[in-house]
Short mmCIF file of C-alpha atoms in Angstrom, two decimals:
data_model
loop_
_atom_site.label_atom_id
_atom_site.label_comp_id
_atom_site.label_asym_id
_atom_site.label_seq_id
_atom_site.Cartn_x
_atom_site.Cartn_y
_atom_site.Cartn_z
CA UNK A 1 19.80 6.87 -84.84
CA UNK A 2 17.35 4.01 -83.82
CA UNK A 3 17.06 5.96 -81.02
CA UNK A 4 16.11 9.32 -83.17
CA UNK A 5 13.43 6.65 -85.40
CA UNK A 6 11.94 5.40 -81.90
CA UNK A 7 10.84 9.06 -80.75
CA UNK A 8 10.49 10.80 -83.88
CA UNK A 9 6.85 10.70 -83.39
CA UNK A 10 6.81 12.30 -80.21
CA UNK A 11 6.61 15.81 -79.96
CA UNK A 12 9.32 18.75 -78.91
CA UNK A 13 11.77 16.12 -80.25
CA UNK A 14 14.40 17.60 -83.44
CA UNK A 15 15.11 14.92 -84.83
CA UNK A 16 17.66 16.54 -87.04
CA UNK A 17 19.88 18.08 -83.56
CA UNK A 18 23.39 16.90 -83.41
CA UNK A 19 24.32 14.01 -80.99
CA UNK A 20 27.19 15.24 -79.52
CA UNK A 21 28.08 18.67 -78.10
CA UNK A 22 30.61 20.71 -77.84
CA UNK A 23 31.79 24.15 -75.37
CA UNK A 24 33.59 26.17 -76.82
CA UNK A 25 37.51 27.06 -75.59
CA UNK A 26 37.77 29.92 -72.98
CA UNK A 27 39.93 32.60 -74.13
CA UNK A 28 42.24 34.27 -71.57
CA UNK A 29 40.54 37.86 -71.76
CA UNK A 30 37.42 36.36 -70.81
CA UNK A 31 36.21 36.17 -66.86
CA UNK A 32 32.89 33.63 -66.45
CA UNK A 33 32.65 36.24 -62.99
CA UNK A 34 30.25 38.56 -62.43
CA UNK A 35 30.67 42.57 -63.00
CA UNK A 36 28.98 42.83 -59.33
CA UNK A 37 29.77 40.60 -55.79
CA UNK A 38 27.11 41.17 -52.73
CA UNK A 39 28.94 42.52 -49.94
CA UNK A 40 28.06 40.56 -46.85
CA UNK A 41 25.86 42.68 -44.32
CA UNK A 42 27.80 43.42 -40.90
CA UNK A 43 26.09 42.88 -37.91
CA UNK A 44 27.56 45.40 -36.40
CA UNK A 45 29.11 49.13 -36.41
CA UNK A 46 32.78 47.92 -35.80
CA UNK A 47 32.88 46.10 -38.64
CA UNK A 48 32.48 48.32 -41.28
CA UNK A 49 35.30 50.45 -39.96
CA UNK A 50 37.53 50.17 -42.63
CA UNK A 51 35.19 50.30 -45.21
CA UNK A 52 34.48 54.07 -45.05
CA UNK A 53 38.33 54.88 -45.79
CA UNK A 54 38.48 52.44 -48.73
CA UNK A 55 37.97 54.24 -52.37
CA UNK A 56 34.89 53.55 -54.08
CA UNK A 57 37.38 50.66 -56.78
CA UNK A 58 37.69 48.40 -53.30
CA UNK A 59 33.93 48.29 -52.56
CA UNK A 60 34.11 45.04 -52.96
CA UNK A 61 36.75 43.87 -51.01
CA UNK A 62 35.39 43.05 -47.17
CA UNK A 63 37.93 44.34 -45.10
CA UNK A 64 36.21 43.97 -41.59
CA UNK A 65 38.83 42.71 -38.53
CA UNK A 66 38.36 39.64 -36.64
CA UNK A 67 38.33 40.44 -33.21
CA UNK A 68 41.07 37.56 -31.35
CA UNK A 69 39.78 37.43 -27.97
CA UNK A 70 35.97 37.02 -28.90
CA UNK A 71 36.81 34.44 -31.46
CA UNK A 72 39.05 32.71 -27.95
CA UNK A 73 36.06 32.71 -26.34
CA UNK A 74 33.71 30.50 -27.87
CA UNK A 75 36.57 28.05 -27.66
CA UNK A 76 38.22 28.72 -24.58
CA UNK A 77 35.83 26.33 -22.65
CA UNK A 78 36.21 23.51 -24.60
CA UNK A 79 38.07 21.24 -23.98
CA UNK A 80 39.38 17.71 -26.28
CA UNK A 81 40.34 14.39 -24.57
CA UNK A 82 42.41 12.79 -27.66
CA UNK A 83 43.80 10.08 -25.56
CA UNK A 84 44.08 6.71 -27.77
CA UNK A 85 42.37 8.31 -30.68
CA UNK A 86 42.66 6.65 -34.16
CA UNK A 87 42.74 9.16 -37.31
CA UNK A 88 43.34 6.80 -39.98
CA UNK A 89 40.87 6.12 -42.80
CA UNK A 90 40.61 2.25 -41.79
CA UNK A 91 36.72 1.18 -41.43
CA UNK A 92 36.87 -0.75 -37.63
CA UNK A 93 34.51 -1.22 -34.92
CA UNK A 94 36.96 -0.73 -32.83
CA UNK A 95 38.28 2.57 -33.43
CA UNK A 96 37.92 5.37 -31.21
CA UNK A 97 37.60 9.25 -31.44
CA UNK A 98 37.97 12.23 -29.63
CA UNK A 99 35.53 13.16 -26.43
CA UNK A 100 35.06 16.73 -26.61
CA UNK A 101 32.86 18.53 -23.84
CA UNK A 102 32.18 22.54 -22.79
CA UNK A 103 32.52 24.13 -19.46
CA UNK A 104 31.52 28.07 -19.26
CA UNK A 105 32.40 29.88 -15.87
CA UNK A 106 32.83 33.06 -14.65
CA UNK A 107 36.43 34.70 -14.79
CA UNK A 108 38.91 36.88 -16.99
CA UNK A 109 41.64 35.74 -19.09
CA UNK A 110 45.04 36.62 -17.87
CA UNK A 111 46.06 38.20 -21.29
CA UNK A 112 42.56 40.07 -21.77
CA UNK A 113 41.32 42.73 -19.28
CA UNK A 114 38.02 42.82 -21.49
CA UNK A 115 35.74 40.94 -19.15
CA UNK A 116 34.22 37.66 -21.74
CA UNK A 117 30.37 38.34 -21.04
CA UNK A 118 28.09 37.70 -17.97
CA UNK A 119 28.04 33.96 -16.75
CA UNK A 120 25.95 34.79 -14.07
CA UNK A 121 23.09 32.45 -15.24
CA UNK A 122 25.81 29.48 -15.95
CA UNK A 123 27.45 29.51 -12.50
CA UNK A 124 27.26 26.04 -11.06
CA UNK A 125 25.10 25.04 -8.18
CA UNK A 126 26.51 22.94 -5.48
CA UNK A 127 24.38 20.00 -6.65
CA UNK A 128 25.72 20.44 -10.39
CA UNK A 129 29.12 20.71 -8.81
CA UNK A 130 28.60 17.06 -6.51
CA UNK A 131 26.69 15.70 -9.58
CA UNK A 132 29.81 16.98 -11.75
CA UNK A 133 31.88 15.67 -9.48
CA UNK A 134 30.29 12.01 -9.37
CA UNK A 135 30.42 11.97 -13.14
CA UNK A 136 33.91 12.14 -13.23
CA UNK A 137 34.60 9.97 -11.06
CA UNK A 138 32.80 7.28 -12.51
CA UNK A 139 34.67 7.59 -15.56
CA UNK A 140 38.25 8.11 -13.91
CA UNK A 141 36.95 4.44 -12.63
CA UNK A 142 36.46 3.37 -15.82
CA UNK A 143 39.34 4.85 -17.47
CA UNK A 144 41.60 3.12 -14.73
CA UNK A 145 39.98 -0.02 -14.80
CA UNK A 146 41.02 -0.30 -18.99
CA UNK A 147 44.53 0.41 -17.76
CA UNK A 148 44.80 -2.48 -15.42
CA UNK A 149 45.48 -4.56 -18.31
CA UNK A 150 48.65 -2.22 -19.66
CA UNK A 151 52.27 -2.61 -17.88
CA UNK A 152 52.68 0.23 -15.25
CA UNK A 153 54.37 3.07 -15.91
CA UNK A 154 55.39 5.89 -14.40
CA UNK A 155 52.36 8.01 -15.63
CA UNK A 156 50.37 6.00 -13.89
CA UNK A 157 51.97 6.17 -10.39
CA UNK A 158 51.52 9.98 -11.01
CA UNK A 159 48.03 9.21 -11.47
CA UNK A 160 47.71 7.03 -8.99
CA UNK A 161 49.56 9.41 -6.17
CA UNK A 162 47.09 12.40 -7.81
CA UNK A 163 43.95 9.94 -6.53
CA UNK A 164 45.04 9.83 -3.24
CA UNK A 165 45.37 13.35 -2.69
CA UNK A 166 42.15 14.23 -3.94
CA UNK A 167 40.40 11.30 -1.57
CA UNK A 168 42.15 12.45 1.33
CA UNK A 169 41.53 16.18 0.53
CA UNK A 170 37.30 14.40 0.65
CA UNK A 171 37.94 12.51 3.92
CA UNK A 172 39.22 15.85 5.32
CA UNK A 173 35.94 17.76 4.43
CA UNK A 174 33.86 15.02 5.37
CA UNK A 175 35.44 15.08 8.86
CA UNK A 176 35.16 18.37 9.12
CA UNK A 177 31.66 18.31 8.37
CA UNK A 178 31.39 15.48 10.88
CA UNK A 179 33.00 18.05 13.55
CA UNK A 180 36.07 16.39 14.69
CA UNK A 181 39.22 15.34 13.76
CA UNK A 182 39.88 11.75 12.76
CA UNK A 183 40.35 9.01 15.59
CA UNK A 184 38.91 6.10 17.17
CA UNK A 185 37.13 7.91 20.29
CA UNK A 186 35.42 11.10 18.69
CA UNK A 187 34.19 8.39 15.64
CA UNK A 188 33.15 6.06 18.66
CA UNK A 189 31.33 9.05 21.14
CA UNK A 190 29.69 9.95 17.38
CA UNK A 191 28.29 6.38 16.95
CA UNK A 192 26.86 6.29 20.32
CA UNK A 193 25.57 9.19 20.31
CA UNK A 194 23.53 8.61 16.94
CA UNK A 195 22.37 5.16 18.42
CA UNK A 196 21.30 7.00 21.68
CA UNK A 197 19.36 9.47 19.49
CA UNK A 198 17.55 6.35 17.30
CA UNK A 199 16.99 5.02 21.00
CA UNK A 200 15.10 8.23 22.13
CA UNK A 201 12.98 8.09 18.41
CA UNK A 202 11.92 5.08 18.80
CA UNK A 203 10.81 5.66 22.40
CA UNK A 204 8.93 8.57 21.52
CA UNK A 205 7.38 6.97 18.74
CA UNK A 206 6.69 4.26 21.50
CA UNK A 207 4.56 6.71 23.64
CA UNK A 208 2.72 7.98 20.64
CA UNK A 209 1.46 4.94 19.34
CA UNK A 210 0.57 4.00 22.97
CA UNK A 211 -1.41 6.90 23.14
CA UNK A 212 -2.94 6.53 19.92
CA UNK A 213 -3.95 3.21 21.22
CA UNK A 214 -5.80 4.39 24.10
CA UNK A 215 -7.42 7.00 22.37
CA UNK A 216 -8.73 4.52 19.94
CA UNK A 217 -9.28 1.70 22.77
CA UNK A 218 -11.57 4.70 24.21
CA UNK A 219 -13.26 5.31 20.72
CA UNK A 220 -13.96 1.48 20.50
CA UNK A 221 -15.40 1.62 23.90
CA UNK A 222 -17.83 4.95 23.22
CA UNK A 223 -18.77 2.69 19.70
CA UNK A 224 -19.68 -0.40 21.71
CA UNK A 225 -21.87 1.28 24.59
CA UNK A 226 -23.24 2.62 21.26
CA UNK A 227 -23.93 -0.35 19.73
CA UNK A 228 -25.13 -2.02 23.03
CA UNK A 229 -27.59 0.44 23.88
CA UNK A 230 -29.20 0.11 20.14
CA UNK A 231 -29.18 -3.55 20.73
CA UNK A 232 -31.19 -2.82 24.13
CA UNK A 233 -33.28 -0.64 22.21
CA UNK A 234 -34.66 -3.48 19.66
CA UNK A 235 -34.90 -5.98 22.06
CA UNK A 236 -37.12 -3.77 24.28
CA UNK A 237 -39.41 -3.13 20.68
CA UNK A 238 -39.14 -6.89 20.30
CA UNK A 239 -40.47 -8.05 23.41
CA UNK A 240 -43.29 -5.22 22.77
CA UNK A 241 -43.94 -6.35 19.62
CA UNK A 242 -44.20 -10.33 20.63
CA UNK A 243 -46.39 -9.56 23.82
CA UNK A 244 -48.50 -7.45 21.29
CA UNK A 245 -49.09 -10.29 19.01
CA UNK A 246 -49.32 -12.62 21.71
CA UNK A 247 -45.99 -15.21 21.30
CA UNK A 248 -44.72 -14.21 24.41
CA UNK A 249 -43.95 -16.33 26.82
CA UNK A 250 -45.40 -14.71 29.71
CA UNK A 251 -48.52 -14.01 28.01
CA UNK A 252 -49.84 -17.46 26.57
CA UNK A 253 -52.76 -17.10 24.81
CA UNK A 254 -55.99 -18.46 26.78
CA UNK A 255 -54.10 -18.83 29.35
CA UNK A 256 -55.92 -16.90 31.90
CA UNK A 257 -59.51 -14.95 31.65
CA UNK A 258 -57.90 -11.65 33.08
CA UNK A 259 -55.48 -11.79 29.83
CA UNK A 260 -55.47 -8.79 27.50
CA UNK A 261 -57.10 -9.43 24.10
CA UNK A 262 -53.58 -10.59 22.17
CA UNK A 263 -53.85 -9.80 18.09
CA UNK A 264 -53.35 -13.41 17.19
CA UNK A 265 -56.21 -15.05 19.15
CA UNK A 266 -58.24 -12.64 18.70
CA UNK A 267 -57.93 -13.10 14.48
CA UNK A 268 -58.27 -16.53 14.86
CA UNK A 269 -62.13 -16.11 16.58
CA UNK A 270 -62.64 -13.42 14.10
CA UNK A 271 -61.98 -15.64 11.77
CA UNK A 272 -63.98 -18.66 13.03
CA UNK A 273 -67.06 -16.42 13.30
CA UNK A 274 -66.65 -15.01 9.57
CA UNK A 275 -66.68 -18.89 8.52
CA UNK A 276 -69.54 -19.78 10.46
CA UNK A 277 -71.57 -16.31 9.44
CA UNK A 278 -70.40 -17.45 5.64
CA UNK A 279 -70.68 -21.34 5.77
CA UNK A 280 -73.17 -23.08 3.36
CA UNK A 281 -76.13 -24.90 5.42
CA UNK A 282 -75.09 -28.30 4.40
CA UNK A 283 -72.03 -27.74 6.24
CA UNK A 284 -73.85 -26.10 9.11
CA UNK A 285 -75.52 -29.01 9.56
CA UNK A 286 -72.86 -31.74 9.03
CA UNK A 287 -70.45 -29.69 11.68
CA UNK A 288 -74.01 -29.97 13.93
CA UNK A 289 -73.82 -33.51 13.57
CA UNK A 290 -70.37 -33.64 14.61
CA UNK A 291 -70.96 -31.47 17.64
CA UNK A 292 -73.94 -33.74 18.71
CA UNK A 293 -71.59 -37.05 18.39
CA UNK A 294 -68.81 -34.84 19.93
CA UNK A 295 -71.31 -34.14 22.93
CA UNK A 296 -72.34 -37.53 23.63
CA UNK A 297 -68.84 -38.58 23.41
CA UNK A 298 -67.73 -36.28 26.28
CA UNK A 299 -70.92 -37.13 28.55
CA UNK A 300 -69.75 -40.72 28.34
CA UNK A 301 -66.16 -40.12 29.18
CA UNK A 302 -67.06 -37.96 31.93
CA UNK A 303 -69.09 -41.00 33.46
CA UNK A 304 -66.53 -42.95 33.07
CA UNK A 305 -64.16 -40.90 34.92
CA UNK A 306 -66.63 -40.87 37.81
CA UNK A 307 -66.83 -44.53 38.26
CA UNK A 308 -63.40 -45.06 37.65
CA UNK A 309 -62.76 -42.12 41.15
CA UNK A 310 -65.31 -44.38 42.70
CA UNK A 311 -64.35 -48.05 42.06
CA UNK A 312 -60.67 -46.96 41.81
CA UNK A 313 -60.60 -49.52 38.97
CA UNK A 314 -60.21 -48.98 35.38
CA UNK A 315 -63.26 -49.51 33.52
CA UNK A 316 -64.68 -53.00 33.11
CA UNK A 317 -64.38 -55.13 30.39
CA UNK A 318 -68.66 -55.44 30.26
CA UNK A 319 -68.62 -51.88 29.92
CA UNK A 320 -66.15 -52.13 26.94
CA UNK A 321 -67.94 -54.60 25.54
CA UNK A 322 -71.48 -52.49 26.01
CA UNK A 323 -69.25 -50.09 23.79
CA UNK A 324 -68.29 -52.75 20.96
CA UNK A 325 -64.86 -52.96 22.02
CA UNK A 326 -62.94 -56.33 23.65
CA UNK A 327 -61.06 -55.99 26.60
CA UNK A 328 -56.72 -56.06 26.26
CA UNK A 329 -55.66 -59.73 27.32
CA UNK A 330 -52.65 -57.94 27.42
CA UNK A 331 -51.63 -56.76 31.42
CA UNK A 332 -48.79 -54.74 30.08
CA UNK A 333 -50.51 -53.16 27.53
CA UNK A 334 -53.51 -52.26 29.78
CA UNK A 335 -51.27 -50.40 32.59
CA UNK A 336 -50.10 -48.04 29.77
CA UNK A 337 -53.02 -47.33 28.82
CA UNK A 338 -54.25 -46.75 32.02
CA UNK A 339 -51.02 -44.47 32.61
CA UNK A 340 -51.60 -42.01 29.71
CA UNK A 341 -55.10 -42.32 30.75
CA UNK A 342 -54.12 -40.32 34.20
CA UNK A 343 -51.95 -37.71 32.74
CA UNK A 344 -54.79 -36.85 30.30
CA UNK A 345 -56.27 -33.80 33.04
CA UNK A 346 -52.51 -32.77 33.04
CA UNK A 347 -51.95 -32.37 29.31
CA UNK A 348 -56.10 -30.93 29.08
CA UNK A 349 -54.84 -27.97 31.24
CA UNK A 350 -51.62 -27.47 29.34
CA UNK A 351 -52.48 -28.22 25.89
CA UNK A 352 -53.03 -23.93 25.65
CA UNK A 353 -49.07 -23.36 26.23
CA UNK A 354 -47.51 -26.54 24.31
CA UNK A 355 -46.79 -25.16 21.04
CA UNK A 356 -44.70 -22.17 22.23
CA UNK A 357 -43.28 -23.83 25.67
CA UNK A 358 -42.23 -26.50 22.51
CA UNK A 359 -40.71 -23.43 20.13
CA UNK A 360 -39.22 -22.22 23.40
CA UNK A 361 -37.29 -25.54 24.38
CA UNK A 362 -36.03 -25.61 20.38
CA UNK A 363 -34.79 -22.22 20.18
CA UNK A 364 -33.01 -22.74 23.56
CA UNK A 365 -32.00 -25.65 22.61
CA UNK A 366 -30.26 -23.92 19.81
CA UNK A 367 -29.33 -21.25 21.82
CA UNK A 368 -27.34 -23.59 24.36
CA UNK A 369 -25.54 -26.13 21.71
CA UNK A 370 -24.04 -22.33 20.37
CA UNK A 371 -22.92 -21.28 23.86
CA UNK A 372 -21.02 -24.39 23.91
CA UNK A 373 -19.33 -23.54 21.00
CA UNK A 374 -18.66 -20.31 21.61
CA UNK A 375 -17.54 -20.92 25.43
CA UNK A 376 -15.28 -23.21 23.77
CA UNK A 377 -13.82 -21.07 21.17
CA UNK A 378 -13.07 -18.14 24.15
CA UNK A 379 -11.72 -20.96 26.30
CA UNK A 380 -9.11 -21.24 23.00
CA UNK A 381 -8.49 -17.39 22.86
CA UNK A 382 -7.84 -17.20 26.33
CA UNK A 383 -5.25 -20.17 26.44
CA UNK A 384 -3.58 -18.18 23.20
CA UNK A 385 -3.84 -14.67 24.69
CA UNK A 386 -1.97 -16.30 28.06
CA UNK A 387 0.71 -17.86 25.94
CA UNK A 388 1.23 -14.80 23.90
CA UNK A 389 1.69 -12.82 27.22
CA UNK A 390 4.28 -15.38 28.86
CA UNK A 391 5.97 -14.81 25.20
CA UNK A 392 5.87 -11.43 25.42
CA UNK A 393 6.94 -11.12 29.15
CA UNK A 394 9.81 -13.29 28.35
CA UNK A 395 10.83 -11.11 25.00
CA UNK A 396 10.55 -8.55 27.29
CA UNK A 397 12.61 -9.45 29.88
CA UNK A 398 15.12 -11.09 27.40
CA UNK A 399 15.43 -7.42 25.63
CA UNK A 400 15.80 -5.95 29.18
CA UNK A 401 18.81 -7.84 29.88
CA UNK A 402 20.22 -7.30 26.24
CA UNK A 403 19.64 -3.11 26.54
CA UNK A 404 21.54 -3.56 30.04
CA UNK A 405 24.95 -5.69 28.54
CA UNK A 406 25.05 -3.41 26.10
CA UNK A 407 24.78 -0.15 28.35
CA UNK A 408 27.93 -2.07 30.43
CA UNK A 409 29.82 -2.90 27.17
CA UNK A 410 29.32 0.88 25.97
CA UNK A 411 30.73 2.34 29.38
CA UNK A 412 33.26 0.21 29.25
CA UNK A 413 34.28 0.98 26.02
CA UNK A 414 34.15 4.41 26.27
CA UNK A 415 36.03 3.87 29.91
CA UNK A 416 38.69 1.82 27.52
CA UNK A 417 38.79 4.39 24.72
CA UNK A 418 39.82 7.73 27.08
CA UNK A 419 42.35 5.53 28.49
CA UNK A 420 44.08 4.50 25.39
CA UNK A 421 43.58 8.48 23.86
CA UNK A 422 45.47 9.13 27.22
CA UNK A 423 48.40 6.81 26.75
CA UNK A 424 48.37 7.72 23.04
CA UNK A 425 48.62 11.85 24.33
CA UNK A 426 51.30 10.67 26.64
CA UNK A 427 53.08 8.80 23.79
CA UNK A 428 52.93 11.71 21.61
CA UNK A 429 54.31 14.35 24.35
CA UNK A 430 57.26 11.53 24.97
CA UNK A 431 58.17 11.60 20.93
CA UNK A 432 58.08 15.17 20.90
CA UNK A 433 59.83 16.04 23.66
CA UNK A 434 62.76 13.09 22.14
#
């Protein structure tokens, strides 16, 4: 009732409704079925046969047949493997059911001339059939490797005789498909023969690859006359290009008055005239000063040279002194003075050439401390490249010898192996004939 108080307020609630409830008793006249049961369709003609001869009161009765031999064959390919199954109701890890698995193929029962449907598209392959095969295997392995552990029985020598049979029944087809019976000497002329075939492969392969590598030893050769010719190419533009500008070698600048007009000198007097033409005449005059001084310099020099080819003397120590200089007290001193003094006309009539015959002797300088190196480096390869060879020549003749015992050992097995089939034949004919 605190129950009825608590909701009273809510609505659809009767409050005044009983609490308990009560069905009433069935009577025996009465049926809780109905008047009318749906039939279940047929999904077929056949099995509504005996419905048409029933009377209209049996309606409702199905009386269609169940045909034995159809029902069969959705079984009929099963099949159970109930071997140390546990039914019982206990709850363990450890128990183990029933393996059940389906295999349809083509056929008629003995007891049923009715043929059971087209298997056709079921048939097995022979790769299903090998694959098939390997399954079982693997768990006939398994299987026999739990029963190790149980005491031998006589079901298991059965089994165990049933295993041979089948693996000899396999080493007969694999001989067959081998193409021979089984024995020492056809299994021996069989080996040889495959390693005389791998032989002849790898041979073959040999000569390919060899002539692979003189096509591509050719190739290499086409690409370097190639690249050699380009690289005769640019050096030819080079040299154009340097005797153009004048850096050549052969054409020094100022070096001669019959010399072509060279691009470099000639911009440097260009631009020695465009600075005079543009020069302030302050400066004019200043680098006229210089030139005057520069002048008188030279005339004195040169009259110094001629008395010194005269007197065959160095010039006097009055003459220095006329000039505001003292005379060396040193003798040493003075002769290499005097020394530089003579090479002077020598270095005047080089002094056009110096700077390049000076780049010259640095680049082949350069050029001949990298020859070393590289003479020494091929010296290197050509010491390795001889050792390889004597390796390679004694591999060689090391396999020779090897390919040659081995051609004696197989004669002389095979010479061995048609003797003993021959006593073997003979020892056969002698139990025969006993």
């Amino acid at each position: 009732m605190a129950g009825a108080r608590k909701y009273e307020g809510l609505p659809d609630i009767d409050a005044a409704a009983p609490d308990i409830y009560e069905t009433p008793d069935l009577a025996d006249d009465v049926s809780t079925l109905q008047e009318t049961s749906a039939q279940s369709p047929s999904d077929s003609s056949d099995a509504d046969e005996g419905a048409s001869e029933s009377s209209p009161a049996d309606s409702r009765v199905d009386r269609r047949h169940t045909k034995a031999n159809k029902a069969r064959s959705k079984f009929q390919p099963s099949r159970v493997n109930a071997d140390d199954v546990d039914f019982s109701d206990r709850l363990n890890l450890n128990r183990k059911s029933y393996r059940a698995y389906n295999r349809r193929r083509p056929g008629q029962y003995d007891d049923d001339p009715e043929e059971l449907g087209d298997f056709s598209d079921d048939e097995e392959t022979l790769d299903q059939k090998l694959t098939r095969l390997r399954h079982e295997v693997e768990q006939l392995k398994v299987t026999l490797e739990e029963q190790k552990e149980s005491a031998e029985s006589k079901a298991q020598e059965e089994l165990y005789t049933d295993v041979l049979q089948i693996s000899d029944q396999l080493d007969a087809i694999t001989t067959e498909r081998r193409g021979g019976t089984n024995g020492a000497h056809p299994d021996f002329r069989r080996t040889v023969h495959s390693y005389t075939e791998k032989s002849q492969q790898l041979v073959a392969k040999e000569k390919g690859s060899s002539s692979r590598g003189q096509t591509i030893e050719a190739t290499d050769h086409s690409q370097l006359l190639q690249t050699l010719s380009k690289a005769a190419e640019f050096d030819s533009r080079l040299n154009f290009l340097e005797n153009a500008l004048g850096l050549s070698g052969s054409t020094l600048p100022d070096s001669s008055e019959t010399s072509t007009k060279l691009i470099l000198p000639t911009l440097g007097s260009l631009e020695q005239l465009v600075g005079t033409a543009t020069a302030q005449p302050t400066q004019l005059e200043a680098a006229q000063l210089k030139t005057r001084q520069l002048l008188k310099d030279a005339e004195r020099l040169s009259k110094l040279r001629v008395e010194q080819s005269e007197t065959g003397q160095p010039p006097s120590s009055a003459t220095n002194g006329e000039n505001g200089h003292a005379a060396p007290d040193n003798q040493e001193q003075l002769s290499k003075i005097n020394a530089i003094y003579g090479i002077l006309p020598t270095i005047d009539s080089l002094s056009p050439s110096l700077p390049l015959l000076l780049d010259r002797l640095r680049t082949l300088r350069l050029l001949h401390s990298g020859a070393a190196e590289a003479s020494s480096t091929l010296d290197d390869l050509e010491k390795a490249q001889e050792e390889q060879d004597d390796e390679i020549e004694q591999w060689r003749n090391a396999l020779g010898k090897v390919e040659a015992s081995l051609s004696e050992g197989q004669d002389t097995l095979s010479e061995n192996m048609e003797n003993m089939s021959a006593w073997v034949k003979e020892l056969e004919g002698r139990i025969g004939k006993t």
